[in-house]
């Protein structure tokens, strides 16, 4: 049968389903990265407590651990499945591609994660209840499990940007998919950020201990300041390395906003160097509420912007450089027996090959042309452009404002010929172009 493997369209007006993904993802990343960073920090503190016989560090670790349990693990565990739901709705074939490539990697990650969750409970509960050495071993294994979850998930997420090796397309093997050239730089980037986050949260906790234990609070705030600066430096190094391992399309998209992005990163860097400097030089001046506010700053201007950038640099693909954001498979992957759907769509059109098109729209007639045009535009364009006048997500209205039908058709022909590296090459039969252009003009943007 001449059909393409599409799923029903999940349409989210104004903001686009990609933003829903981004919002859930950003919150999840804050929580999950904090937990991995904290696991490394715990190993460091437990080591210090053991080697230097510093029992006074335990109450701090306990407080930190409780915060983690509530903040990272509860929020992380809620938003984790949230990502699955959102991604499955927004990009079913993207998720399907990841599952088909990495099912065992994900299963392994889950085992590490279970260990991690049990580990953090054990770590907090057994503090001061078991001997220091055993506790130290526990923190080491907790740190290993945490970093393990990170290492595994990074290979998967990096594949979304691109496999990073041509071998993958012929072998289809999980290791070729996993070990692309941008997996390790990506890992460094994230580890740096995690270490920095562990310090940022550490300052929240240490500053809240100012009254009860002023000396210890100062010492720890200082340490956290240094740790954060170290993490920040690793992040910066990772980012520069990461950028050099990206595919061409990513650079093309980055170039669109390069100045704004670099400016934002420099402002953030200066702000945080000042903040960490303050933690080192004048720890007493930091109020816990202010320290908490800095987490929000990271969430909104650091992570949200960064994740949006990563998402947008993947365009026109959603995963592996063979699935477009609009859920169409755009190239053969011999190793997985996957065939490009573009020739069939070019020949028969989307209305005839997508199994979810209502019967009355399968053939375009003068009376259903507008309705068919709307559906086609939603299928072909809405994963990257919101279509409402009030749309916020790369709004179509700004892209085609003032164009007449012929000009819009010109764009569509360009898209069909692959003239825009950041947009899917989508060739359609003339009548479908006509329907899309007719509907877009009727929107009167
Ligand atoms: C995979 C994501 C994606 C899809 C799907 C997509 N676009 Fe785009 N589009 C982009 C990106 C990225 C840009 C460039 C950045 C920008 O304009 O913000 C862009 C830019 C444009 C522009 C401005 C052209 C330029 O380069 O100046 C037009 C017009 C446009 N898109 C129309 C469409 C239409 C019509 C569709 C559906 C047939 C569509 N796009 C589908 C991602 C996409």
Coordinates of C-alpha atoms and ligand atoms in Angstrom, one line a residue:
X1 CA 0.0 0.0 0.0
X2 CA 1.2 3.5 -0.8
X3 CA 1.1 5.0 2.7
X4 CA 3.8 6.7 4.8
X5 CA 4.1 5.9 8.4
X6 CA 2.6 9.0 9.9
X7 CA 0.8 9.3 13.2
X8 CA -2.2 11.6 13.9
X9 CA -1.0 15.2 14.1
X10 CA -0.7 16.7 17.5
X11 CA -1.4 20.3 17.0
X12 CA -0.6 22.9 19.7
X13 CA -1.7 26.4 18.7
X14 CA 0.3 29.5 19.2
X15 CA 3.3 28.0 21.0
X16 CA 3.8 24.8 19.0
X17 CA 4.4 21.4 20.3
X18 CA 8.1 21.9 20.2
X19 CA 7.8 24.5 22.9
X20 CA 5.9 22.2 25.1
X21 CA 8.8 19.8 24.7
X22 CA 11.2 22.5 25.5
X23 CA 9.5 23.6 28.6
X24 CA 9.2 20.1 30.1
X25 CA 12.7 19.4 29.0
X26 CA 14.3 22.5 30.5
X27 CA 12.7 21.8 33.9
X28 CA 13.8 18.2 33.7
X29 CA 17.3 19.1 32.8
X30 CA 17.7 21.5 35.7
X31 CA 16.6 18.8 38.2
X32 CA 18.5 15.9 36.6
X33 CA 21.7 17.8 36.1
X34 CA 21.6 19.0 39.6
X35 CA 21.3 15.5 40.8
X36 CA 24.3 14.2 38.9
X37 CA 26.4 17.2 39.8
X38 CA 25.4 16.7 43.5
X39 CA 26.3 13.1 43.3
X40 CA 29.9 14.1 42.3
X41 CA 29.9 16.8 45.0
X42 CA 28.8 14.3 47.6
X43 CA 31.6 11.9 46.8
X44 CA 34.0 14.9 47.1
X45 CA 32.6 15.9 50.5
X46 CA 32.3 12.4 51.9
X47 CA 36.0 11.9 50.8
X48 CA 37.0 15.0 52.7
X49 CA 34.9 14.1 55.7
X50 CA 36.6 10.7 55.8
X51 CA 40.2 11.7 55.1
X52 CA 40.2 14.8 57.4
X53 CA 37.8 13.3 59.9
X54 CA 35.4 16.2 59.4
X55 CA 32.2 15.0 61.0
X56 CA 30.9 18.6 60.8
X57 CA 30.4 18.2 57.1
X58 CA 27.7 15.5 57.5
X59 CA 24.9 17.9 58.6
X60 CA 25.5 19.9 55.5
X61 CA 25.4 16.8 53.3
X62 CA 22.2 15.7 55.0
X63 CA 20.6 19.0 54.4
X64 CA 21.7 19.0 50.8
X65 CA 20.5 15.4 50.4
X66 CA 17.1 16.3 51.7
X67 CA 16.9 19.2 49.3
X68 CA 17.9 16.9 46.5
X69 CA 15.3 14.3 47.3
X70 CA 12.6 16.9 47.1
X71 CA 13.9 19.1 44.4
X72 CA 15.7 16.9 42.0
X73 CA 14.2 13.5 42.5
X74 CA 10.6 14.5 42.8
X75 CA 10.7 17.1 40.0
X76 CA 13.0 14.9 37.9
X77 CA 10.8 11.9 38.2
X78 CA 7.6 13.8 37.4
X79 CA 9.1 15.6 34.4
X80 CA 10.9 12.5 33.1
X81 CA 7.8 10.7 32.1
X82 CA 6.4 14.1 31.2
X83 CA 9.0 14.3 28.5
X84 CA 8.0 10.9 27.2
X85 CA 4.4 11.9 27.0
X86 CA 5.1 15.2 25.4
X87 CA 7.7 13.8 22.9
X88 CA 5.4 11.0 22.0
X89 CA 2.6 13.4 21.2
X90 CA 4.8 16.1 19.5
X91 CA 7.2 13.8 17.7
X92 CA 6.1 10.2 17.7
X93 CA 8.5 9.2 15.0
X94 CA 11.4 10.9 16.6
X95 CA 10.8 8.9 19.8
X96 CA 10.3 5.8 17.7
X97 CA 13.6 6.3 16.0
X98 CA 15.3 6.6 19.4
X99 CA 13.7 3.5 20.7
X100 CA 14.5 1.5 17.7
X101 CA 18.1 2.5 17.9
X102 CA 18.7 2.5 21.7
X103 CA 16.2 0.3 23.4
X104 CA 18.9 -1.6 25.4
X105 CA 20.9 1.6 26.2
X106 CA 17.7 3.0 27.7
X107 CA 17.0 -0.1 29.6
X108 CA 20.6 0.0 31.0
X109 CA 20.1 3.7 31.9
X110 CA 17.0 2.8 33.8
X111 CA 18.9 0.2 35.9
X112 CA 21.5 2.9 36.8
X113 CA 18.6 5.3 37.6
X114 CA 17.0 2.8 40.0
X115 CA 20.3 2.4 41.7
X116 CA 20.7 6.2 41.9
X117 CA 17.3 6.7 43.5
X118 CA 17.8 4.0 46.1
X119 CA 21.4 5.3 46.6
X120 CA 20.3 8.8 47.4
X121 CA 17.8 7.5 50.0
X122 CA 20.5 5.2 51.5
X123 CA 23.0 8.0 51.5
X124 CA 20.9 10.4 53.5
X125 CA 19.4 7.8 55.8
X126 CA 22.7 6.1 56.7
X127 CA 24.7 9.3 57.3
X128 CA 26.2 9.0 60.8
X129 CA 24.5 5.6 61.2
X130 CA 27.1 3.5 59.5
X131 CA 30.9 3.8 59.6
X132 CA 32.5 6.6 57.5
X133 CA 34.3 4.2 55.2
X134 CA 31.2 2.3 54.2
X135 CA 29.4 5.6 53.7
X136 CA 32.2 6.8 51.5
X137 CA 31.9 3.7 49.3
X138 CA 28.2 4.3 49.1
X139 CA 28.7 7.9 47.9
X140 CA 31.3 6.6 45.3
X141 CA 28.9 4.1 43.9
X142 CA 26.1 6.7 43.9
X143 CA 28.3 9.1 41.9
X144 CA 29.2 6.3 39.4
X145 CA 25.6 5.4 38.9
X146 CA 24.7 9.0 38.4
X147 CA 27.4 9.7 35.9
X148 CA 26.4 6.4 34.2
X149 CA 22.9 7.7 33.6
X150 CA 24.3 10.8 32.1
X151 CA 26.8 9.0 29.8
X152 CA 24.1 6.8 28.4
X153 CA 21.5 9.4 27.9
X154 CA 24.0 11.8 26.2
X155 CA 24.8 9.2 23.5
X156 CA 21.1 9.1 22.7
X157 CA 20.5 12.8 22.8
X158 CA 23.6 13.4 20.7
X159 CA 22.2 11.1 18.0
X160 CA 19.2 13.4 17.8
X161 CA 21.6 16.1 16.5
X162 CA 23.2 13.7 14.2
X163 CA 24.8 10.2 14.2
X164 CA 28.1 12.0 13.5
X165 CA 29.4 9.1 11.4
X166 CA 28.3 7.9 8.0
X167 CA 28.9 4.3 8.9
X168 CA 25.6 4.4 10.9
X169 CA 23.5 4.6 7.7
X170 CA 24.9 1.4 6.3
X171 CA 25.3 -0.6 9.5
X172 CA 22.4 0.8 11.5
X173 CA 24.3 -0.4 14.6
X174 CA 23.6 1.0 18.0
X175 CA 27.3 1.7 18.7
X176 CA 27.7 3.7 15.5
X177 CA 24.6 5.6 16.5
X178 CA 25.9 6.1 20.0
X179 CA 29.5 7.1 19.4
X180 CA 29.2 10.0 17.1
X181 CA 31.7 12.8 17.0
X182 CA 29.6 15.0 19.2
X183 CA 28.9 12.6 22.0
X184 CA 32.0 13.3 24.1
X185 CA 32.0 17.1 23.7
X186 CA 28.4 17.1 24.6
X187 CA 29.1 15.0 27.7
X188 CA 31.9 17.4 28.8
X189 CA 29.6 20.3 28.3
X190 CA 26.9 18.7 30.5
X191 CA 29.3 17.5 33.2
X192 CA 30.7 21.0 33.5
X193 CA 27.2 22.4 33.8
X194 CA 26.3 19.8 36.4
X195 CA 29.3 20.6 38.5
X196 CA 28.4 24.2 38.3
X197 CA 24.8 23.5 39.3
X198 CA 26.0 21.4 42.3
X199 CA 27.9 24.5 43.5
X200 CA 24.9 26.8 42.8
X201 CA 22.6 24.6 44.9
X202 CA 25.4 24.2 47.4
X203 CA 25.4 28.0 48.0
X204 CA 21.7 28.0 48.7
X205 CA 22.2 25.4 51.4
X206 CA 25.4 26.8 52.9
X207 CA 24.0 30.4 53.0
X208 CA 21.0 29.0 54.9
X209 CA 23.3 27.8 57.6
X210 CA 24.8 31.2 58.3
X211 CA 23.1 31.6 61.6
X212 CA 23.7 28.2 63.2
X213 CA 27.2 27.6 61.9
X214 CA 28.7 30.8 60.6
X215 CA 32.3 29.4 60.2
X216 CA 31.2 26.3 58.4
X217 CA 28.8 28.2 56.2
X218 CA 31.5 30.6 55.1
X219 CA 33.9 27.7 54.3
X220 CA 31.3 25.9 52.3
X221 CA 30.1 28.9 50.4
X222 CA 33.6 29.6 49.4
X223 CA 34.2 26.0 48.3
X224 CA 30.9 26.0 46.3
X225 CA 32.0 29.3 44.7
X226 CA 35.3 27.6 43.5
X227 CA 33.5 24.5 42.4
X228 CA 31.0 26.5 40.4
X229 CA 33.8 28.4 38.7
X230 CA 35.5 25.2 37.8
X231 CA 32.2 23.8 36.5
X232 CA 31.6 27.0 34.5
X233 CA 35.1 26.7 32.9
X234 CA 34.5 23.1 31.9
X235 CA 31.1 24.1 30.5
X236 CA 32.7 26.9 28.4
X237 CA 35.4 24.5 27.1
X238 CA 32.8 21.9 26.4
X239 CA 30.6 24.4 24.5
X240 CA 33.4 25.5 22.2
X241 CA 34.4 21.9 21.5
X242 CA 30.8 20.9 21.0
X243 CA 30.1 23.7 18.5
X244 CA 33.0 22.3 16.4
X245 CA 31.4 18.9 16.1
X246 CA 28.0 20.0 14.8
X247 CA 26.7 19.4 11.3
X248 CA 26.5 22.1 8.7
X249 CA 22.8 22.7 9.0
X250 CA 23.3 23.5 12.7
X251 CA 25.9 26.1 11.9
X252 CA 23.6 27.7 9.4
X253 CA 20.9 28.1 12.0
X254 CA 23.4 29.2 14.7
X255 CA 24.5 31.9 12.2
X256 CA 21.0 33.4 12.2
X257 CA 21.3 34.5 15.8
X258 CA 25.0 34.3 16.5
X259 CA 25.4 37.8 17.9
X260 CA 22.4 37.6 20.2
X261 CA 23.5 34.2 21.5
X262 CA 27.0 35.2 22.1
X263 CA 26.0 38.4 23.8
X264 CA 23.5 36.5 26.1
X265 CA 26.2 34.0 27.0
X266 CA 28.8 36.7 27.8
X267 CA 26.3 38.6 30.0
X268 CA 25.5 35.4 31.9
X269 CA 29.1 34.6 32.3
X270 CA 30.0 38.0 33.8
X271 CA 27.0 37.9 36.1
X272 CA 27.9 34.4 37.4
X273 CA 31.6 35.1 37.8
X274 CA 30.6 38.1 39.9
X275 CA 28.2 36.0 41.9
X276 CA 30.6 33.1 42.5
X277 CA 33.3 35.7 43.3
X278 CA 31.0 37.2 45.9
X279 CA 30.5 33.7 47.4
X280 CA 34.2 33.4 47.7
X281 CA 35.1 36.8 49.0
X282 CA 32.0 37.8 51.0
X283 CA 30.0 34.7 51.6
X284 CA 28.0 36.4 54.4
X285 CA 26.5 38.8 52.0
X286 CA 24.6 36.1 50.2
X287 CA 21.0 35.6 51.3
X288 CA 19.4 32.2 50.7
X289 CA 16.5 33.8 48.8
X290 CA 19.0 35.6 46.5
X291 CA 20.9 32.3 46.0
X292 CA 17.6 30.6 45.1
X293 CA 16.9 33.4 42.6
X294 CA 20.1 32.6 40.8
X295 CA 18.7 29.1 40.1
X296 CA 15.8 30.7 38.4
X297 CA 18.2 33.0 36.4
X298 CA 20.0 29.8 35.2
X299 CA 16.7 28.1 34.3
X300 CA 15.3 31.0 32.3
X301 CA 18.3 32.6 30.7
X302 CA 20.7 29.8 30.6
X303 CA 18.9 26.5 30.1
X304 CA 15.8 27.6 28.3
X305 CA 17.8 29.5 25.8
X306 CA 20.4 26.8 25.5
X307 CA 17.9 24.0 24.9
X308 CA 15.9 26.1 22.5
X309 CA 19.1 26.6 20.6
X310 CA 20.0 22.9 20.5
X311 CA 16.4 22.1 19.4
X312 CA 16.6 24.7 16.7
X313 CA 20.0 23.8 15.5
X314 CA 18.8 20.3 14.7
X315 CA 16.4 21.7 12.1
X316 CA 15.2 20.5 9.7
X317 CA 15.6 17.1 11.4
X318 CA 14.3 15.8 14.7
X319 CA 16.6 12.8 15.0
X320 CA 19.5 11.1 13.3
X321 CA 19.3 13.4 10.2
X322 CA 16.8 11.1 8.6
X323 CA 13.6 12.1 10.2
X324 CA 12.3 15.6 9.6
X325 CA 10.6 17.7 12.3
X326 CA 7.4 17.2 10.4
X327 CA 7.7 13.5 10.9
X328 CA 8.6 12.6 7.3
X329 CA 11.5 10.2 6.7
X330 CA 13.9 11.9 4.3
X331 CA 16.7 9.4 3.6
X332 CA 17.4 5.7 3.3
X333 CA 19.0 4.1 6.3
X334 CA 20.1 0.8 4.8
X335 CA 21.2 -0.7 8.0
X336 CA 17.7 -0.3 9.4
X337 CA 15.9 -1.1 6.3
X338 CA 14.4 2.4 6.3
X339 CA 13.4 4.1 3.0
X340 CA 13.0 7.7 2.3
X341 CA 9.3 8.7 1.9
X342 CA 10.1 11.7 -0.2
X343 CA 9.7 10.2 -3.7
X344 CA 6.4 8.7 -2.8
X345 CA 5.1 11.9 -1.3
X346 CA 6.4 13.9 -4.3
X347 CA 4.5 11.6 -6.6
X348 CA 1.2 11.0 -4.8
X349 CA 1.0 13.9 -2.4
X350 CA 0.5 14.0 1.4
X351 CA -3.3 13.7 1.2
X352 CA -3.2 10.3 -0.5
X353 CA -0.3 8.8 1.5
X354 CA -0.9 9.9 5.0
X355 CA -3.2 7.4 6.6
X356 CA -4.9 9.9 8.9
X357 CA -6.4 12.2 6.3
X358 CA -10.2 12.2 6.6
X359 CA -11.8 10.6 3.5
X360 CA -13.5 13.8 2.4
X361 CA -10.1 15.6 2.1
X362 CA -8.2 12.9 0.2
X363 CA -9.0 14.5 -3.2
X364 CA -8.9 18.2 -3.5
X365 CA -12.0 19.9 -5.0
X366 CA -12.9 23.6 -5.2
X367 CA -15.2 23.2 -2.2
X368 CA -12.7 21.5 0.1
X369 CA -9.5 23.3 -1.1
X370 CA -9.2 25.6 1.9
X371 CA -9.8 22.9 4.4
X372 CA -7.3 20.6 2.7
X373 CA -4.8 23.5 2.5
X374 CA -5.2 24.1 6.2
X375 CA -4.5 20.4 7.1
X376 CA -1.6 20.2 4.7
X377 CA 0.0 23.4 6.1
X378 CA -0.4 22.0 9.6
X379 CA 1.2 18.7 8.7
X380 CA 4.0 20.2 6.7
X381 CA 4.8 23.4 8.5
X382 CA 3.4 23.5 12.1
X383 CA 6.2 21.5 13.7
X384 CA 8.4 24.6 13.1
X385 CA 6.1 27.6 12.7
X386 CA 3.0 28.6 14.6
X387 CA 0.2 29.4 12.2
X388 CA -2.0 31.7 14.3
X389 CA -1.7 35.5 14.0
X390 CA -0.9 35.5 17.7
X391 CA 1.6 32.7 17.3
X392 CA 4.8 32.8 19.2
X393 CA 6.9 30.0 17.8
X394 CA 8.8 31.1 14.7
X395 CA 5.5 32.6 13.5
X396 CA 4.5 32.0 9.9
X397 CA 2.9 35.4 9.8
X398 CA 6.3 37.1 10.1
X399 CA 7.8 34.9 7.4
X400 CA 5.3 35.5 4.7
X401 CA 3.7 38.8 5.6
X402 CA 2.7 40.8 2.5
X403 CA 3.3 37.9 0.1
X404 CA 0.7 37.1 -2.5
X405 CA -0.2 33.6 -3.6
X406 CA 2.5 33.4 -6.3
X407 CA 5.2 34.5 -4.0
X408 CA 4.2 31.9 -1.4
X409 CA 4.1 29.3 -4.1
X410 CA 7.7 30.4 -5.0
X411 CA 8.7 29.6 -1.4
X412 CA 7.0 26.3 -1.6
X413 CA 8.8 25.4 -4.8
X414 CA 12.0 26.4 -3.1
X415 CA 11.2 24.1 -0.2
X416 CA 10.4 21.4 -2.7
X417 CA 13.8 21.8 -4.4
X418 CA 15.7 21.8 -1.2
X419 CA 16.7 25.5 -1.4
X420 CA 16.5 26.1 2.3
X421 CA 19.0 24.0 4.3
X422 CA 17.0 24.7 7.5
X423 CA 13.7 23.5 6.2
X424 CA 12.7 20.0 5.1
X425 CA 12.9 19.3 1.4
X426 CA 9.3 18.6 0.7
X427 CA 8.2 18.2 -2.9
X428 CA 4.4 18.0 -3.3
X429 CA 2.1 17.7 -6.3
X430 CA 1.0 21.0 -7.8
X431 CA -2.5 20.9 -6.4
X432 CA -1.2 20.5 -2.9
X433 CA 1.1 23.5 -3.3
X434 CA -1.9 25.4 -4.6
X435 CA -4.1 24.4 -1.6
X436 CA -1.4 25.4 0.9
X437 CA -0.8 28.7 -0.8
X438 CA -4.5 29.4 -1.0
X439 CA -5.0 28.8 2.7
X440 CA -2.0 30.8 3.7
X441 CA -3.1 33.8 1.7
X442 CA -6.6 33.5 3.2
X443 CA -5.0 34.0 6.6
X444 CA -4.3 37.6 5.7
X445 CA -1.3 37.7 8.0
Ligands
LIG1 C1 12.0 21.6 10.3 C2 11.4 22.9 10.6 C3 10.7 23.7 9.6 C4 9.6 23.3 8.8 C5 8.9 22.0 8.9 C6 9.2 24.4 8.0 N1 10.1 25.5 8.3 FE1 10.0 27.3 7.4 N2 11.7 27.8 8.5 C7 12.4 27.0 9.4 C8 13.6 27.7 9.8 C9 14.5 27.2 10.9 C10 13.6 28.9 9.2 C11 14.7 30.0 9.2 C12 14.7 30.7 10.5 C13 13.6 31.7 10.7 O1 13.1 32.3 9.7 O2 13.3 31.9 11.9 C14 12.4 29.0 8.3 C15 12.1 30.1 7.5 C16 10.9 30.1 6.7 C17 10.6 31.2 5.9 C18 11.4 32.4 5.6 C19 12.4 32.1 4.5 C20 13.7 32.7 4.7 O3 14.7 31.9 4.8 O4 13.8 33.9 4.7 C21 9.4 30.9 5.2 C22 8.6 31.7 4.3 C23 9.0 29.6 5.7 N3 9.9 29.2 6.6 C24 7.9 28.9 5.3 C25 7.6 27.6 5.6 C26 6.5 26.8 5.1 C27 5.4 27.4 4.2 C28 6.6 25.6 5.6 C29 5.7 24.4 5.3 C30 5.6 24.0 4.0 C31 7.8 25.5 6.5 N4 8.3 26.8 6.4 C32 8.2 24.4 7.2 C33 12.0 25.8 9.8 C34 11.0 25.0 9.2

